[in-house]
Each structure stands twice: as structure tokens, then as C-alpha cells.
PDB file of C-alpha atoms and ligand atoms in Angstrom:
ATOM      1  CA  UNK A   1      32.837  10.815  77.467  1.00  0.00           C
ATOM      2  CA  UNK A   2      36.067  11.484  75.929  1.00  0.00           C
ATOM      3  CA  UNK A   3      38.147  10.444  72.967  1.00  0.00           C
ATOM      4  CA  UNK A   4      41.641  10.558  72.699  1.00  0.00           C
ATOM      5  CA  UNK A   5      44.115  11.073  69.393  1.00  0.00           C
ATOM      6  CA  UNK A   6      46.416   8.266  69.206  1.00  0.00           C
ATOM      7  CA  UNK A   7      49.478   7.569  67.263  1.00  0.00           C
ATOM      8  CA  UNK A   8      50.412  11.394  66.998  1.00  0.00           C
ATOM      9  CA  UNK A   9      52.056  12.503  63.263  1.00  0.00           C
ATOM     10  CA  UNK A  10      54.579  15.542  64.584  1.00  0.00           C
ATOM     11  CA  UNK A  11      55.383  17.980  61.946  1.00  0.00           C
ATOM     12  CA  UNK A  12      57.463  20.599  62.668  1.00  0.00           C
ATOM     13  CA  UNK A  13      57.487  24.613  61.673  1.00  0.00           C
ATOM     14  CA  UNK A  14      59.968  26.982  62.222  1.00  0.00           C
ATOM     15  CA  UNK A  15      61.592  29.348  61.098  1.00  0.00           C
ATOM     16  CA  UNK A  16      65.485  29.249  60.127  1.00  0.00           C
ATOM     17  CA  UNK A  17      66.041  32.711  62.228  1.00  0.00           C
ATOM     18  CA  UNK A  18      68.825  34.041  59.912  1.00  0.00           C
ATOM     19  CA  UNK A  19      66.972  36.254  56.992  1.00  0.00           C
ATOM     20  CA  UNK A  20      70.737  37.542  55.600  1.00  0.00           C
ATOM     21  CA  UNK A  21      72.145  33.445  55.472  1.00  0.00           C
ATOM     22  CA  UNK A  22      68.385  33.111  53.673  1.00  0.00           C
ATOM     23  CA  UNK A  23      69.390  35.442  50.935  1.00  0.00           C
ATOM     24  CA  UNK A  24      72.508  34.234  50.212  1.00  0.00           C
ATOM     25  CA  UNK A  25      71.462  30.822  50.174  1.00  0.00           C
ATOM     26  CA  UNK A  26      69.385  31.561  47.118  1.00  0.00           C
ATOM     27  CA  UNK A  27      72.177  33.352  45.048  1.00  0.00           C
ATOM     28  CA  UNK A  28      74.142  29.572  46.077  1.00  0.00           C
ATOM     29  CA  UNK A  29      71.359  28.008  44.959  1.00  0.00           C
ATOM     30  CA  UNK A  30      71.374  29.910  41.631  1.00  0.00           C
ATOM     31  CA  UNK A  31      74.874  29.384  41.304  1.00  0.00           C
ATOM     32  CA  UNK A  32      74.488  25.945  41.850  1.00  0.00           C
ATOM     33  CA  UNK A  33      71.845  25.456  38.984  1.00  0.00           C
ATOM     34  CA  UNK A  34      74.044  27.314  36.590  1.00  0.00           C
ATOM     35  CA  UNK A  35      77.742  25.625  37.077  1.00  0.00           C
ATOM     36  CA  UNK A  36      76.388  21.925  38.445  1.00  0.00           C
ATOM     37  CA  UNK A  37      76.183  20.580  34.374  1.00  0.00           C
ATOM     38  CA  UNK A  38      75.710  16.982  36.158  1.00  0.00           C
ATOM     39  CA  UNK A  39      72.996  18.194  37.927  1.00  0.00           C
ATOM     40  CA  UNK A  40      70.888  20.350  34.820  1.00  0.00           C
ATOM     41  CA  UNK A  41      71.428  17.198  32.690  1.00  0.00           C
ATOM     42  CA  UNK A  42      70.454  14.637  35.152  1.00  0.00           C
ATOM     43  CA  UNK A  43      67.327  17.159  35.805  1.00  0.00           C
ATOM     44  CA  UNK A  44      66.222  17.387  32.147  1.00  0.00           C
ATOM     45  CA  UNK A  45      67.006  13.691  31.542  1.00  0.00           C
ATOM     46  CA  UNK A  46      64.417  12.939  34.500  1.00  0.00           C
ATOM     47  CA  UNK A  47      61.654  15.227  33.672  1.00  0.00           C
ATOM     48  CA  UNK A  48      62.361  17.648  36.321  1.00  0.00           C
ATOM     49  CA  UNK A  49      60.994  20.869  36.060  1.00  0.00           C
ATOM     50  CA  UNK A  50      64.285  23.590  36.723  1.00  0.00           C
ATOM     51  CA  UNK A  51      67.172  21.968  38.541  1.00  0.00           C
ATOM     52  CA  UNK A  52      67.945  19.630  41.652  1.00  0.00           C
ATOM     53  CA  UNK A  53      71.341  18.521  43.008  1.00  0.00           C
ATOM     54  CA  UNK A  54      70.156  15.425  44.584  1.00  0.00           C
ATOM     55  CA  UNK A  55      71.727  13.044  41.827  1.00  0.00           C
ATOM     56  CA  UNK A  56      74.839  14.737  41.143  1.00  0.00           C
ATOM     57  CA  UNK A  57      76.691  16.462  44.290  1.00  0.00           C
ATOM     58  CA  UNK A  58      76.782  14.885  47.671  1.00  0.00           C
ATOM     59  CA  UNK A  59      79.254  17.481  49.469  1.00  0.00           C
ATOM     60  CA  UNK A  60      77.659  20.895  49.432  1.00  0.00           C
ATOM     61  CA  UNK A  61      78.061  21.963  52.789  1.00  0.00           C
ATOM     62  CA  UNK A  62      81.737  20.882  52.732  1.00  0.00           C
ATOM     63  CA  UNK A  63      81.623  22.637  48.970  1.00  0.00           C
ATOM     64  CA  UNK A  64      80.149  26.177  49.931  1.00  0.00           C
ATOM     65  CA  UNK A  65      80.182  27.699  53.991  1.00  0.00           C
ATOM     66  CA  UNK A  66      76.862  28.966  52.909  1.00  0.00           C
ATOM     67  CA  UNK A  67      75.584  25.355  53.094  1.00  0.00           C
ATOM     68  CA  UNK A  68      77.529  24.408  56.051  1.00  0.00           C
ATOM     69  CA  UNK A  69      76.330  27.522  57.943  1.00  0.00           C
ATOM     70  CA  UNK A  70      72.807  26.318  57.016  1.00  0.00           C
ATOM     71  CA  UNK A  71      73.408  23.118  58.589  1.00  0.00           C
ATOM     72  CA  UNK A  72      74.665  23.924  61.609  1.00  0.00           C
ATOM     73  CA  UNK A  73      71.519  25.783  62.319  1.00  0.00           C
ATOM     74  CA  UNK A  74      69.549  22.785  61.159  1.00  0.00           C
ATOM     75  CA  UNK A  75      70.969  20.457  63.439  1.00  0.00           C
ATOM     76  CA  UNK A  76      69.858  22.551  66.455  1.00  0.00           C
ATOM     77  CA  UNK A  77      66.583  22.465  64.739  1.00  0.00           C
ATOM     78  CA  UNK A  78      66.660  18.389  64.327  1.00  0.00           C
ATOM     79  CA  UNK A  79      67.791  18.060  67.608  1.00  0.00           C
ATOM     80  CA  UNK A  80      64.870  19.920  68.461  1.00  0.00           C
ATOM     81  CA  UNK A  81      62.490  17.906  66.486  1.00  0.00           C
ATOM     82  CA  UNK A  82      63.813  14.620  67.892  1.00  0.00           C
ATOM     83  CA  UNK A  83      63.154  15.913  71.555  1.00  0.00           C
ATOM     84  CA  UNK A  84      59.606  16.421  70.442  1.00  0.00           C
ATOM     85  CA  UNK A  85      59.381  12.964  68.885  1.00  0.00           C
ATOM     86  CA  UNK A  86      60.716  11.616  72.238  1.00  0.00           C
ATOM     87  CA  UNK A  87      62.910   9.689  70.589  1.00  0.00           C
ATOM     88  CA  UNK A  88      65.639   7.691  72.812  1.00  0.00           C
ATOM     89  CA  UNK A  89      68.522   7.848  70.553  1.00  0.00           C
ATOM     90  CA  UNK A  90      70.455   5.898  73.311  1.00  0.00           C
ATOM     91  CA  UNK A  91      72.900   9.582  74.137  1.00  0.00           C
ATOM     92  CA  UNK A  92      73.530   9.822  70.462  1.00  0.00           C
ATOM     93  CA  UNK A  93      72.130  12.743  67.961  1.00  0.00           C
ATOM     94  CA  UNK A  94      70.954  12.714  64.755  1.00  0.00           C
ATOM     95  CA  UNK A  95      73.333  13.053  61.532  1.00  0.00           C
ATOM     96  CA  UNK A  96      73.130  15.077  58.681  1.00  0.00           C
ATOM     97  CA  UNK A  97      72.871  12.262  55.823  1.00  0.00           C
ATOM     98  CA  UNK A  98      71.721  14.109  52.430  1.00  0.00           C
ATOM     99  CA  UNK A  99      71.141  17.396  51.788  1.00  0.00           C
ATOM    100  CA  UNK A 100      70.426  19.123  47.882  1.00  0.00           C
ATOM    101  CA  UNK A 101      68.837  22.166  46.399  1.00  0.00           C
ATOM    102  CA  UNK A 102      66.093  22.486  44.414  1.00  0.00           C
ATOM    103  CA  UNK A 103      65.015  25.058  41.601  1.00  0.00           C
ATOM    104  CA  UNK A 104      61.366  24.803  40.791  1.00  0.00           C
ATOM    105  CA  UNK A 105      60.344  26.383  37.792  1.00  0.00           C
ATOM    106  CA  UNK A 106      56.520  27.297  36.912  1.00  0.00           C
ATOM    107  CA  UNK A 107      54.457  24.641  36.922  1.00  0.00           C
ATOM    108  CA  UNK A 108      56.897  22.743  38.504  1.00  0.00           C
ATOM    109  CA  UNK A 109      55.678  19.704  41.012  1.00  0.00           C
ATOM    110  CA  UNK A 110      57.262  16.630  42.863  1.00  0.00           C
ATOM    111  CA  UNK A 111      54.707  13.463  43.267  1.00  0.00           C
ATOM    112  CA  UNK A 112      54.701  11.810  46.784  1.00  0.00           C
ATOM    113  CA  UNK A 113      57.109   9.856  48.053  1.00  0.00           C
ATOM    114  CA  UNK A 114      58.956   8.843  51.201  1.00  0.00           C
ATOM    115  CA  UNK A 115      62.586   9.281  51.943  1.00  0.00           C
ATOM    116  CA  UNK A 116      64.061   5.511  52.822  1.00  0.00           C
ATOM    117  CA  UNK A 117      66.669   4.545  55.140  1.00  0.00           C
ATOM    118  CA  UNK A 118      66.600   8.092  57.328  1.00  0.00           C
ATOM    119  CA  UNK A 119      64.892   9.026  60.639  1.00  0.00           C
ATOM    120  CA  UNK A 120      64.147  12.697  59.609  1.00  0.00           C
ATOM    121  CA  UNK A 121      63.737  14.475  56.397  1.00  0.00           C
ATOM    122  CA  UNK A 122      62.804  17.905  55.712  1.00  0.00           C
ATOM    123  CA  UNK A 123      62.858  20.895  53.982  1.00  0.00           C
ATOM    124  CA  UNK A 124      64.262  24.817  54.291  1.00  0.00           C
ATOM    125  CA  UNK A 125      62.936  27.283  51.954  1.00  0.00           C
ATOM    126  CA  UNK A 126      64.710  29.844  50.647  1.00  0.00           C
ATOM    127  CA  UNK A 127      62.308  31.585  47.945  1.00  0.00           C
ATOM    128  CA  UNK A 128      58.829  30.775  47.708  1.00  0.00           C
ATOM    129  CA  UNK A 129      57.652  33.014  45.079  1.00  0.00           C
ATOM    130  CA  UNK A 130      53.217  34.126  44.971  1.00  0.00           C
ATOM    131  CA  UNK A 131      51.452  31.036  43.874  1.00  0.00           C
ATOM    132  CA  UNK A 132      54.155  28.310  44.991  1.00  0.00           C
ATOM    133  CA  UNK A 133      52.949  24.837  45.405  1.00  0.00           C
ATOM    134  CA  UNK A 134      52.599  23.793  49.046  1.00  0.00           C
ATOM    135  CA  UNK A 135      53.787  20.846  50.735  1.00  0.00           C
ATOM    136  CA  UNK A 136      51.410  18.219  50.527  1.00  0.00           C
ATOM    137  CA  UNK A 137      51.102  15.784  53.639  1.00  0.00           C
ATOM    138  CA  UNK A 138      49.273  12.426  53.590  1.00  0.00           C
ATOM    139  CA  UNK A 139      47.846  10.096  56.380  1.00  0.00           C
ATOM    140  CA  UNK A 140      50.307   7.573  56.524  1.00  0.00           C
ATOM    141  CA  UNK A 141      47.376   5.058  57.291  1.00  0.00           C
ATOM    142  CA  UNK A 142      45.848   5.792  53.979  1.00  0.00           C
ATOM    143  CA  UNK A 143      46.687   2.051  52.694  1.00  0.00           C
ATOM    144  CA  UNK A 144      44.260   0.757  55.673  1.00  0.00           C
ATOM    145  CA  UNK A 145      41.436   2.696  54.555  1.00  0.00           C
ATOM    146  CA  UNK A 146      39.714   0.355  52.413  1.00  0.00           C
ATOM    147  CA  UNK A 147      36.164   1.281  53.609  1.00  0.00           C
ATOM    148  CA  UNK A 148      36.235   4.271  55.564  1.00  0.00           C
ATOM    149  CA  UNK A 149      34.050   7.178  54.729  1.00  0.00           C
ATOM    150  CA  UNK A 150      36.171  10.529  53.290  1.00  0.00           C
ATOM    151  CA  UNK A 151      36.312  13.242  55.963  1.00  0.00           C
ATOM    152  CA  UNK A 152      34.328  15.814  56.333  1.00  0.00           C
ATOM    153  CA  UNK A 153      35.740  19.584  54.392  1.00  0.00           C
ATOM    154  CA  UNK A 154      35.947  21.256  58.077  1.00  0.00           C
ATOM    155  CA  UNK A 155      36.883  18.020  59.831  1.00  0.00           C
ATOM    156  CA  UNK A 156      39.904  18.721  62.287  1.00  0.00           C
ATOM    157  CA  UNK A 157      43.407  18.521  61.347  1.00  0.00           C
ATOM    158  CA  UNK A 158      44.426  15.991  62.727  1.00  0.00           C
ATOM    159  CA  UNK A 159      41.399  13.561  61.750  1.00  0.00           C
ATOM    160  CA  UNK A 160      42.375  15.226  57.867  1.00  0.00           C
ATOM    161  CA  UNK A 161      43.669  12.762  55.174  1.00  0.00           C
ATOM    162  CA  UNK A 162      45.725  15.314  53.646  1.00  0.00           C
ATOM    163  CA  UNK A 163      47.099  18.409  55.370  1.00  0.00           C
ATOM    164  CA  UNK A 164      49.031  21.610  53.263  1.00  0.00           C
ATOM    165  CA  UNK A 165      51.711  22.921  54.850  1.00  0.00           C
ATOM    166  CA  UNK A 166      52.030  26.484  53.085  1.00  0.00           C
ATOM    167  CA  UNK A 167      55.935  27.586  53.680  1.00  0.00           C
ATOM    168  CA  UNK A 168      57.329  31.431  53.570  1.00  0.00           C
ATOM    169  CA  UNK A 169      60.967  32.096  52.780  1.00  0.00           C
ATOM    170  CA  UNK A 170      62.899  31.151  56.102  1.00  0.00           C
ATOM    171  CA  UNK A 171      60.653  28.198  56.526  1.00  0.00           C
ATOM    172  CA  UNK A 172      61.890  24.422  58.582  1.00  0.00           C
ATOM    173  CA  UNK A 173      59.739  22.316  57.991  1.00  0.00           C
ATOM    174  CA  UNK A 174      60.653  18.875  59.383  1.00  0.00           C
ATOM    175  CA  UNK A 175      58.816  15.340  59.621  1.00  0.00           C
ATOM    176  CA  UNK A 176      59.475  11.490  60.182  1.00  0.00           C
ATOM    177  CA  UNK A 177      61.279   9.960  56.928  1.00  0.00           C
ATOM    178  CA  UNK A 178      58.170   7.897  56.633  1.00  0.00           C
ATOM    179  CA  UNK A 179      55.740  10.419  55.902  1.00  0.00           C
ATOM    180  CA  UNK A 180      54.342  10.775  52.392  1.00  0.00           C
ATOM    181  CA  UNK A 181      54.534  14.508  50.937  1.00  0.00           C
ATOM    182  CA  UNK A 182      54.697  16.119  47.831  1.00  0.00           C
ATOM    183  CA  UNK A 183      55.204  19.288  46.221  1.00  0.00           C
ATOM    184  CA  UNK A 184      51.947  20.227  44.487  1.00  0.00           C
ATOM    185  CA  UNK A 185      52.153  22.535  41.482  1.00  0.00           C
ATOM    186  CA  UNK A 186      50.481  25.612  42.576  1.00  0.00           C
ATOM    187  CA  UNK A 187      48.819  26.804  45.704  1.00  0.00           C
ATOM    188  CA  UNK A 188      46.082  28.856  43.774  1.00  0.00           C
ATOM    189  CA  UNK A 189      44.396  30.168  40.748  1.00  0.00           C
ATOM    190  CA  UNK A 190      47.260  32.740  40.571  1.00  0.00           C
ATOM    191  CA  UNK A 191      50.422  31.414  38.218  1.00  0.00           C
ATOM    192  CA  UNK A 192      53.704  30.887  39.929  1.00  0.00           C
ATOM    193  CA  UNK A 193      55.841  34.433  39.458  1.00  0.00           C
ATOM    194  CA  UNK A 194      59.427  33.287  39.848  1.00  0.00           C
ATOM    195  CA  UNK A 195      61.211  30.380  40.908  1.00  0.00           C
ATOM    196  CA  UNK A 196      60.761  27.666  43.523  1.00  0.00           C
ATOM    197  CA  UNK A 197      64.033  27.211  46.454  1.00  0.00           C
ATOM    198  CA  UNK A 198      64.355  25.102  48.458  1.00  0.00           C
ATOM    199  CA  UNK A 199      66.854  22.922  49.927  1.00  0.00           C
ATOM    200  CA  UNK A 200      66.018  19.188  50.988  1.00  0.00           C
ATOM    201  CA  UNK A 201      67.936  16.674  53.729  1.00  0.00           C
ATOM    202  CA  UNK A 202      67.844  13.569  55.762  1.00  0.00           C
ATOM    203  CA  UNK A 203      69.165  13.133  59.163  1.00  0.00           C
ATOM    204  CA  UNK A 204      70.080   9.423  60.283  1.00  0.00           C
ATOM    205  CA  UNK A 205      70.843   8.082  63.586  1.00  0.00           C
TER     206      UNK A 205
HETATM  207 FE1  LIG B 301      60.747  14.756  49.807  1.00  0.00          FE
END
């Protein structure tokens, strides 16, 4: 007898493999959250716990080589990704569509949600401070589920409804625009010492 997984859910882990372009990502990041007044209002306005350029600045790695040196080492890791994926992208890669920085305070948390209209999303972290929130995954057939039975604690990963991702600084994590994550407030008991960096995109084809 044998059963097979079907419908595989690739999530990718990496990491960036440049610890000096790590560092001064977060003093661009801190930068960033201190002279982007678009940004800090649009943040407050919304709730948002510390700072995120997602609303306000749509040029960063033309803005700051720090960013565009980051992305040039994230398109070898997309590229990467997409291989896994098998996806035919008829001889064509994947693009860099939207990329911004975020500046998690304490207590700070971002509710799931999918990213629309890309192929791959992801995230690089630059400072994950004891007691950051981990990335939340979610099944993406949770919808169907009307009556299944909840998993067993031990069950499997990949037979999991939710799955943590816990990232380091230097982390890629990458996965399909369609999968549902969030950022839960804190990993442990422990209170978040510091602030929360990371830098978000979407690739398109
Ligand atoms: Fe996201």
C-alpha cells in the first residue's frame, strides 16, 4: 500500500549569502523609516505598528544601490525558485514587480493575506530580533474544509493546516503569490527586544 502527496505547496529557504549587504540593509532600512514622511504617516494612518514603504515609494532599488544590490541577488534566488516550481515561463524569467521595507515594532503583527496579480512573493530578513513573530503559512485548501477533522499536534508537515516558518537575519524565504501568510506577533512567551526588518517583493512574469 502506498499513498502519495499531491498538489505539492513549495516554499523556499535560503539564505541571502551576503552577511555585510545584510547589515547595511538594515541601517537603509532605518534610514528609510526616518526620512520617508509619506511612508510614517501612511503607517500610523493605517494602524501599522513601526513603518512600511509599501504605500509610499515604488523605486527603492533604483533610489539606494543597497536595494538594487539586494535584488540582483534575489533574482538568482527567484530564478531558482521558479526552476523548482517547474514552471514553463515560455524562455522568459521572472520580474521584480514590488519590493518595500518593513519596521516592526513590539507587538507588531500583519494578518493574512495574499499578494494579487504576481507569480512569486516573498520575504528577506534583515533583523529578526529574540521573540520575533514567525511567518505564518496556511493550507491554501482551508476554504474546502467544511467537515474535515483538525490534524493531529505531531501530524506531518505537509498534512499540517498551518506551518511556521521561523526566519534568522539573512533569511529568503519565497512562496507562490497565492499562498496565505502572516506575520504573527511573537514567536514565544519572551517579549520582542528590538525591531522587526524585513523587506517584502513580488516577482511577475
Ligand atoms: Fe505578505
Amino acid at each position: 500500500m502506498t499513498t502519495r502527496s499531491l498538489f505539492a505547496t513549495r516554499f523556499y529557504e535560503a539564505d541571502l549569502g551576503d552577511d555585510d549587504l545584510v547589515e547595511e540593509l538594515e541601517d537603509a532600512a532605518l534610514e528609510l523609516a526616518k526620512a520617508d514622511r509619506a511612508g510614517v504617516a501612511w503607517s500610523k494612518a493605517h494602524g501599522y505598528r513601526g513603518y512600511t514603504s509599501y504605500a509610499s515609494l515604488n523605486d527603492l532599488p533604483l533610489r539606494d544601490p543597497r536595494f538594487g544590490d539586494l535584488v540582483r541577488l534575489l533574482n538568482k534566488h527567484v530564478a531558482q525558485f521558479a526552476k523548482d516550481c517547474a514552471f514553463d515561463l515560455g524562455g522568459r524569467k521572472l520580474k521584480l514587480d514590488s519590493f518595500w521595507v518593513n519596521v516592526l515594532k513590539p507587538g507588531g503583527a500583519h494578518s493574512g493575506h495574499i499578494h494579487p496579480h504576481s507569480v512569486v512573493s516573498g520575504t528577506m530578513y534583515v533583523a529578526i530580533p529574540e521573540g520575533a513573530g514567525a511567518l505564518k503559512l496556511e493550507d491554501p485548501r482551508l476554504p474546502m474544509m467544511m467537515a474535515a477533522p483538525t490534524r493531529l499536534e505531531d501530524a506531518a508537515e505537509d498534512l499540517r493546516t498551518f506551518v511556521y516558518a521561523e526566519p534568522k537575519p539573512g533569511s529568503v524565504f519565497l512562496w507562490e503569490s497565492w499562498l496565505r501568510h502572516e506575520v504573527v506577533p511573537n514567536a514565544g512567551p519572551k517579549k520582542m527586544d528590538g525591531e522587526r526588518i524585513s523587506i517584502s517583493f513580488n516577482y511577475r512574469w
